[in-house]
Coordinates of C-alpha atoms and ligand atoms in Angstrom, one line a residue:
M1 CA 0.4 -2.5 -18.3
N2 CA -2.9 -0.8 -18.8
F3 CA -5.1 -1.1 -15.8
A4 CA -7.0 2.2 -16.3
S5 CA -10.4 0.5 -16.8
D6 CA -12.1 -2.5 -18.3
N7 CA -13.4 -0.4 -21.3
I8 CA -9.9 0.3 -22.7
V9 CA -9.9 -3.0 -24.7
G10 CA -12.0 -3.8 -27.8
A11 CA -14.5 -6.6 -28.2
S12 CA -13.8 -10.2 -27.5
R13 CA -13.7 -12.6 -30.5
P14 CA -17.1 -14.3 -30.2
V15 CA -18.7 -10.8 -30.0
L16 CA -17.0 -9.7 -33.1
E17 CA -17.8 -12.9 -34.9
A18 CA -21.5 -12.5 -34.0
L19 CA -21.4 -9.0 -35.4
V20 CA -19.9 -10.1 -38.7
S21 CA -22.4 -12.9 -39.1
A22 CA -25.4 -10.6 -38.2
N23 CA -24.3 -8.2 -40.9
A24 CA -25.6 -10.3 -43.8
G25 CA -29.0 -9.8 -45.3
A26 CA -32.0 -7.6 -44.6
Q27 CA -33.5 -7.5 -41.1
P28 CA -36.4 -5.5 -39.6
A29 CA -35.1 -2.2 -38.1
Y30 CA -35.5 -0.7 -34.6
G31 CA -34.9 -3.9 -32.6
G32 CA -37.1 -6.2 -34.7
D33 CA -34.1 -8.2 -36.0
D34 CA -33.4 -11.8 -35.2
A35 CA -30.4 -11.1 -33.0
T36 CA -32.3 -8.7 -30.7
R37 CA -35.2 -11.2 -30.5
A38 CA -32.8 -14.0 -29.6
V39 CA -31.2 -11.9 -26.9
E40 CA -34.5 -11.1 -25.3
T41 CA -35.2 -14.8 -25.1
M42 CA -31.7 -15.6 -23.8
L43 CA -32.0 -13.0 -21.0
C44 CA -35.4 -14.4 -20.0
E45 CA -33.8 -17.9 -19.8
I46 CA -30.8 -16.6 -17.9
F47 CA -33.0 -14.8 -15.4
E48 CA -35.5 -17.7 -15.3
R49 CA -38.6 -15.5 -15.9
D50 CA -40.4 -13.4 -18.3
C51 CA -38.6 -10.1 -18.5
A52 CA -38.9 -6.9 -20.7
V53 CA -35.5 -6.2 -22.3
F54 CA -34.4 -3.0 -23.9
L55 CA -31.0 -2.7 -25.6
V56 CA -28.9 0.5 -25.5
A57 CA -25.4 1.4 -26.3
T58 CA -24.1 2.9 -23.1
G59 CA -24.3 2.3 -19.4
T60 CA -25.3 5.9 -18.7
A61 CA -28.3 5.5 -21.1
A62 CA -29.2 2.2 -19.4
N63 CA -29.1 3.8 -15.9
A64 CA -30.8 7.1 -16.8
L65 CA -33.5 5.4 -18.8
A66 CA -34.2 2.8 -16.1
L67 CA -34.5 5.5 -13.5
S68 CA -36.7 7.6 -15.7
A69 CA -39.1 4.6 -15.9
L70 CA -39.2 4.3 -12.1
V71 CA -39.1 7.8 -10.7
P72 CA -41.4 10.7 -11.3
P73 CA -39.9 14.2 -12.0
Y74 CA -40.5 15.2 -8.3
G75 CA -38.9 12.0 -6.9
L76 CA -35.6 11.1 -5.4
T77 CA -33.3 8.2 -6.0
I78 CA -31.1 7.1 -3.1
C79 CA -27.7 5.9 -4.2
H80 CA -24.2 5.7 -2.8
A81 CA -22.5 9.1 -2.7
E82 CA -19.9 7.9 -5.1
A83 CA -22.2 6.0 -7.4
H84 CA -21.8 6.3 -11.2
V85 CA -25.3 7.7 -11.5
I86 CA -24.6 10.6 -9.2
D87 CA -20.9 11.3 -9.9
D88 CA -20.1 10.2 -13.5
E89 CA -23.2 10.7 -15.7
C90 CA -23.2 14.5 -16.1
G91 CA -26.7 14.7 -14.7
A92 CA -28.2 12.2 -17.2
P93 CA -30.6 10.7 -14.6
E94 CA -31.8 14.1 -13.7
F95 CA -32.2 15.0 -17.4
F96 CA -34.0 11.8 -18.4
T97 CA -36.3 11.9 -15.5
G98 CA -37.3 15.5 -16.1
G99 CA -35.9 16.8 -12.9
A100 CA -35.8 14.0 -10.3
K101 CA -32.8 14.2 -8.0
L102 CA -30.3 11.8 -6.6
A103 CA -29.4 11.6 -2.9
G104 CA -26.0 10.1 -2.1
V105 CA -25.4 8.2 1.2
P106 CA -22.1 7.1 2.6
G107 CA -20.8 3.5 2.8
V108 CA -17.5 1.7 2.8
G109 CA -16.2 0.8 -0.6
G110 CA -19.3 2.1 -2.4
K111 CA -21.7 -0.2 -0.5
I112 CA -24.8 1.1 1.1
A113 CA -25.4 -0.6 4.5
P114 CA -29.1 -1.5 5.2
R115 CA -28.9 0.5 8.4
T116 CA -27.7 3.6 6.5
L117 CA -30.8 3.3 4.2
S118 CA -33.3 2.8 7.0
D119 CA -31.8 5.7 9.1
W120 CA -31.9 7.9 6.0
L121 CA -35.5 7.1 5.4
A122 CA -36.5 7.5 9.0
A123 CA -35.1 11.0 9.0
R124 CA -37.5 12.1 6.2
S125 CA -40.3 14.4 7.3
G126 CA -42.8 13.3 4.6
H127 CA -43.6 17.0 4.1
E128 CA -44.5 18.0 0.6
K129 CA -41.6 20.5 0.5
E130 CA -39.3 17.5 0.5
M131 CA -38.8 15.4 -2.7
P132 CA -40.1 11.9 -1.8
A133 CA -37.8 9.0 -2.2
R134 CA -39.0 6.7 -5.0
A135 CA -36.1 4.5 -5.9
L136 CA -32.9 2.9 -4.5
S137 CA -30.1 2.4 -6.9
I138 CA -27.2 0.1 -6.0
S139 CA -24.2 -0.8 -8.0
Q140 CA -23.2 -4.4 -8.4
A141 CA -20.1 -4.6 -8.3
T142 CA -19.7 -1.3 -6.4
E143 CA -17.5 1.6 -7.4
G144 CA -15.1 0.3 -4.8
G145 CA -15.0 -3.1 -6.5
L146 CA -17.1 -4.8 -3.7
V147 CA -19.8 -7.4 -4.3
Y148 CA -23.1 -7.2 -2.3
D149 CA -24.0 -10.6 -1.0
A150 CA -27.5 -11.9 -1.2
S151 CA -28.4 -11.1 2.4
E152 CA -27.3 -7.5 1.9
I153 CA -29.3 -7.1 -1.3
G154 CA -32.3 -8.8 0.3
A155 CA -32.1 -6.5 3.4
L156 CA -31.9 -3.4 1.2
C157 CA -34.7 -4.5 -1.0
D158 CA -36.9 -5.3 2.0
I159 CA -36.4 -1.8 3.4
A160 CA -37.0 -0.2 0.0
R161 CA -40.2 -2.2 -0.5
E162 CA -41.5 -1.2 2.9
A163 CA -40.9 2.5 2.1
G164 CA -42.5 2.2 -1.4
L165 CA -39.2 2.5 -3.3
S166 CA -38.4 0.7 -6.5
V167 CA -35.0 -1.0 -6.7
H168 CA -32.6 -0.4 -9.6
M169 CA -29.3 -2.2 -9.9
D170 CA -26.4 -0.7 -11.9
G171 CA -24.8 -3.8 -13.2
A172 CA -22.1 -2.3 -15.3
R173 CA -20.0 -5.1 -13.8
F174 CA -22.8 -7.5 -13.1
A175 CA -21.0 -10.5 -14.7
N176 CA -17.9 -9.9 -12.5
A177 CA -20.1 -9.7 -9.4
L178 CA -22.2 -12.7 -10.4
V179 CA -19.3 -15.1 -10.9
A180 CA -17.8 -13.9 -7.6
S181 CA -21.0 -14.6 -5.8
G182 CA -21.4 -18.1 -7.0
L183 CA -25.2 -17.5 -7.2
T184 CA -27.5 -17.6 -10.2
P185 CA -28.6 -14.4 -11.9
A186 CA -32.1 -14.8 -10.5
Q187 CA -30.8 -15.4 -7.0
T188 CA -28.9 -12.1 -6.9
T189 CA -31.7 -9.9 -8.5
W190 CA -35.4 -10.3 -8.7
K191 CA -35.6 -13.1 -6.2
L192 CA -34.3 -10.6 -3.7
G193 CA -36.5 -7.8 -4.8
V194 CA -34.5 -6.0 -7.5
D195 CA -37.0 -4.4 -10.0
V196 CA -34.8 -3.3 -12.9
L197 CA -31.2 -4.2 -13.8
S198 CA -28.8 -2.3 -16.1
F199 CA -27.1 -5.4 -17.4
G200 CA -23.7 -4.3 -18.4
A201 CA -21.8 -5.9 -21.3
T202 CA -19.5 -3.3 -22.7
K203 CA -16.9 -3.7 -20.0
N204 CA -16.8 -7.4 -20.3
G205 CA -16.5 -8.1 -24.0
C206 CA -18.9 -6.1 -26.0
L207 CA -18.0 -2.9 -28.0
A208 CA -21.0 -0.9 -26.9
A209 CA -24.1 -2.9 -25.7
E210 CA -26.1 -2.9 -22.5
A211 CA -29.5 -4.2 -21.7
V212 CA -32.1 -2.7 -19.4
V213 CA -34.0 -5.6 -17.9
F214 CA -37.4 -5.1 -16.2
F215 CA -38.2 -8.2 -14.1
D216 CA -41.9 -7.2 -14.2
P217 CA -42.7 -6.5 -17.8
A218 CA -45.9 -4.5 -16.7
R219 CA -43.6 -1.8 -15.3
A220 CA -41.8 -1.4 -18.7
E221 CA -44.8 0.0 -20.5
A222 CA -43.4 3.4 -21.0
M223 CA -39.8 2.3 -21.7
R224 CA -40.1 1.9 -25.5
F225 CA -41.2 5.5 -25.7
L226 CA -38.6 6.8 -23.3
R227 CA -35.8 5.0 -25.2
K228 CA -37.0 6.3 -28.5
R229 CA -37.4 9.9 -27.4
S230 CA -33.9 9.9 -25.9
G231 CA -32.4 8.8 -29.2
H232 CA -31.3 5.4 -27.9
T233 CA -33.5 3.2 -30.2
L234 CA -31.0 2.2 -32.9
S235 CA -32.3 2.1 -36.4
K236 CA -30.0 -0.9 -37.1
G237 CA -30.8 -2.6 -33.9
R238 CA -28.8 -5.7 -34.9
L239 CA -25.7 -3.7 -33.9
L240 CA -26.7 -4.2 -30.3
G241 CA -28.5 -7.5 -30.6
A242 CA -25.6 -9.2 -32.4
Q243 CA -23.0 -8.2 -29.8
L244 CA -25.1 -9.4 -26.9
Q245 CA -25.9 -12.7 -28.8
G246 CA -22.2 -13.4 -29.1
Y247 CA -21.7 -12.3 -25.6
L248 CA -24.3 -14.5 -24.0
A249 CA -23.9 -17.6 -26.1
H250 CA -22.1 -20.6 -24.6
D251 CA -21.7 -18.7 -21.3
H252 CA -19.0 -16.5 -23.0
W253 CA -19.9 -13.6 -20.7
L254 CA -19.3 -15.8 -17.6
S255 CA -15.9 -17.0 -18.9
N256 CA -14.8 -13.5 -19.6
A257 CA -15.8 -12.4 -16.1
R258 CA -14.1 -15.3 -14.5
H259 CA -10.9 -14.5 -16.3
A260 CA -11.0 -10.8 -15.4
N261 CA -11.7 -11.7 -11.7
A262 CA -8.9 -14.3 -11.6
M263 CA -6.5 -11.7 -13.0
A264 CA -7.6 -9.2 -10.4
A265 CA -7.1 -11.7 -7.6
R266 CA -3.6 -12.4 -8.9
L267 CA -2.8 -8.7 -9.1
A268 CA -4.1 -8.1 -5.6
Q269 CA -2.0 -11.0 -4.2
G270 CA 1.1 -9.5 -5.8
V271 CA 0.3 -5.9 -4.7
V272 CA -0.2 -6.7 -1.0
A273 CA 3.3 -8.3 -1.0
L274 CA 4.9 -5.0 -2.2
P275 CA 6.8 -3.0 0.4
G276 CA 4.6 -0.4 2.0
A277 CA 1.5 -1.4 0.1
R278 CA -2.0 -2.6 1.3
L279 CA -5.4 -2.9 -0.1
G280 CA -7.9 0.0 0.5
F281 CA -10.8 -2.4 -0.1
P282 CA -10.8 -6.2 -0.4
C283 CA -10.5 -7.4 -4.0
E284 CA -13.9 -9.2 -4.7
A285 CA -14.4 -8.8 -8.5
N286 CA -12.2 -7.3 -11.2
E287 CA -10.8 -4.2 -9.5
V288 CA -7.9 -3.7 -7.1
F289 CA -7.6 -0.6 -4.9
P290 CA -4.2 -0.5 -3.4
V291 CA -2.7 2.2 -1.2
L292 CA 0.8 2.5 -2.6
P293 CA 3.8 4.6 -1.6
R294 CA 4.0 7.6 -4.0
E295 CA 7.5 6.6 -5.1
T296 CA 6.1 3.2 -6.3
V297 CA 3.4 5.1 -8.2
T298 CA 6.0 7.4 -9.8
R299 CA 8.1 4.4 -10.8
L300 CA 5.1 2.6 -12.3
R301 CA 4.1 5.7 -14.3
A302 CA 7.6 6.2 -15.5
A303 CA 7.6 2.7 -16.9
G304 CA 4.3 3.4 -18.8
A305 CA 1.8 1.7 -16.4
M306 CA -1.7 3.2 -16.7
F307 CA -4.1 3.5 -13.8
H308 CA -6.2 6.2 -12.1
P309 CA -5.8 7.7 -8.6
W310 CA -9.0 7.0 -6.5
S311 CA -10.9 9.0 -4.0
A312 CA -10.3 7.9 -0.4
R313 CA -13.8 9.1 0.8
S314 CA -15.2 5.5 1.1
L315 CA -12.3 3.9 3.0
S316 CA -13.4 2.3 6.2
A317 CA -13.2 4.4 9.4
G318 CA -9.6 4.3 10.8
E319 CA -8.1 3.7 7.4
R320 CA -6.3 6.7 6.0
V321 CA -4.0 7.5 3.1
A322 CA -0.8 9.3 4.4
P323 CA 0.7 12.2 2.4
H324 CA 3.5 9.9 1.1
E325 CA 0.9 7.4 -0.2
M326 CA -1.8 7.2 -2.9
L327 CA -5.0 5.2 -3.3
V328 CA -5.2 4.0 -6.9
R329 CA -7.6 1.8 -8.9
L330 CA -6.4 -1.1 -11.1
V331 CA -9.0 -2.7 -13.3
T332 CA -8.6 -6.1 -15.1
S333 CA -10.6 -7.3 -18.0
F334 CA -11.3 -10.4 -20.2
A335 CA -8.2 -9.4 -22.1
T336 CA -5.7 -8.9 -19.3
T337 CA -2.7 -11.3 -19.4
E338 CA -0.6 -12.8 -16.7
Q339 CA 2.4 -11.2 -18.4
E340 CA 1.0 -7.7 -17.9
I341 CA 0.5 -8.4 -14.3
E342 CA 4.0 -9.8 -13.8
A343 CA 5.5 -6.8 -15.7
F344 CA 3.5 -4.4 -13.4
L345 CA 4.5 -6.2 -10.2
S346 CA 8.1 -6.4 -11.3
V347 CA 8.3 -2.6 -11.9
A348 CA 6.5 -2.0 -8.6
R349 CA 9.0 -4.1 -6.7
G350 CA 11.7 -1.9 -8.1
Ligands
PLP1 C1 -20.6 1.6 -12.1 C2 -20.7 2.0 -13.5 N1 -22.0 2.2 -14.0 C3 -22.2 2.5 -15.3 C4 -21.1 2.7 -16.1 C5 -21.4 2.9 -17.6 O1 -21.0 4.1 -18.2 P1 -20.9 4.4 -19.7 O2 -21.9 5.3 -20.0 O3 -19.5 4.9 -19.8 O4 -21.0 3.1 -20.5 C6 -19.8 2.6 -15.6 C7 -18.6 2.9 -16.5 O5 -17.6 3.4 -16.1 C8 -19.6 2.3 -14.3 O6 -18.4 2.1 -13.8

């Protein structure tokens, strides 16, 4: 009954098998290996265009390096106030950009509303004493487990473009959001105006592998230097290439995400039927955010269930968590089983 996150499990079998088979023989180092080359081609096919692809081992490195390629040291990146880039990366974006800052804006469930972005931009003075906004970073799925739809992404990108901002998407859970949207990878990214995607894979079946995808290769000119000087160009690049090759082949990444999302939907359905429980945010991908009576939380913890309490800052107006309640986050993964969910619900029912 471990719903603490989707990085608590190891790698899925095809990823491990790909690693083992890529282990044999000599290969060029630093990303010149066959597996990395194959992944670059696969991602171009998946996104239906020529992309510049850079593999790294962590989501924090992917985000911070992507922003460092888009934003000068004096620039600002607008993101949600609870975004991973601003709250959970120990200042890596500021560090990698050489001093650029992040500005957090509010929004229900981690989503930035187009109106919030345009109002924020309209309130800027343009004076040189203010850091100028240079990028927008949105998380797909969001930190509240929500999925931006195409019209929301399109509207945000249009506003960003008008104001001269680049658009970065933190796709740590891109696969989960994608299968929930029913759209193609291209339809939810560059066709709407996204410039750079942190294509997450660690949470959905890899051990440690992410790809920074530039939809305009001309904008990636500095990236190989930025990655190397940050220590994220692996000598044995096959370690990353092989994982992603196994992950992408035969749509394995999509099957994993569909499973995780189906498990979350089932968990959400069971949770809303619990006495005194409700969802803080709708379940749209592989995360469930119930508001539970504290006695239910205590009973679940006593039975060994693992999950994290969650901040109530992004609940919608009018929704509040009473003193006898707690907002928690339950995350499902490619490895979650129906039995785990039934066991959790059965303890929760008391
Ligand atoms: C939204 C989001 N972005 C990025 C990351 C990647 O972080 P890490 O550096 O732990 O791989 C995470 C992981 O928790 C996340 O939830």
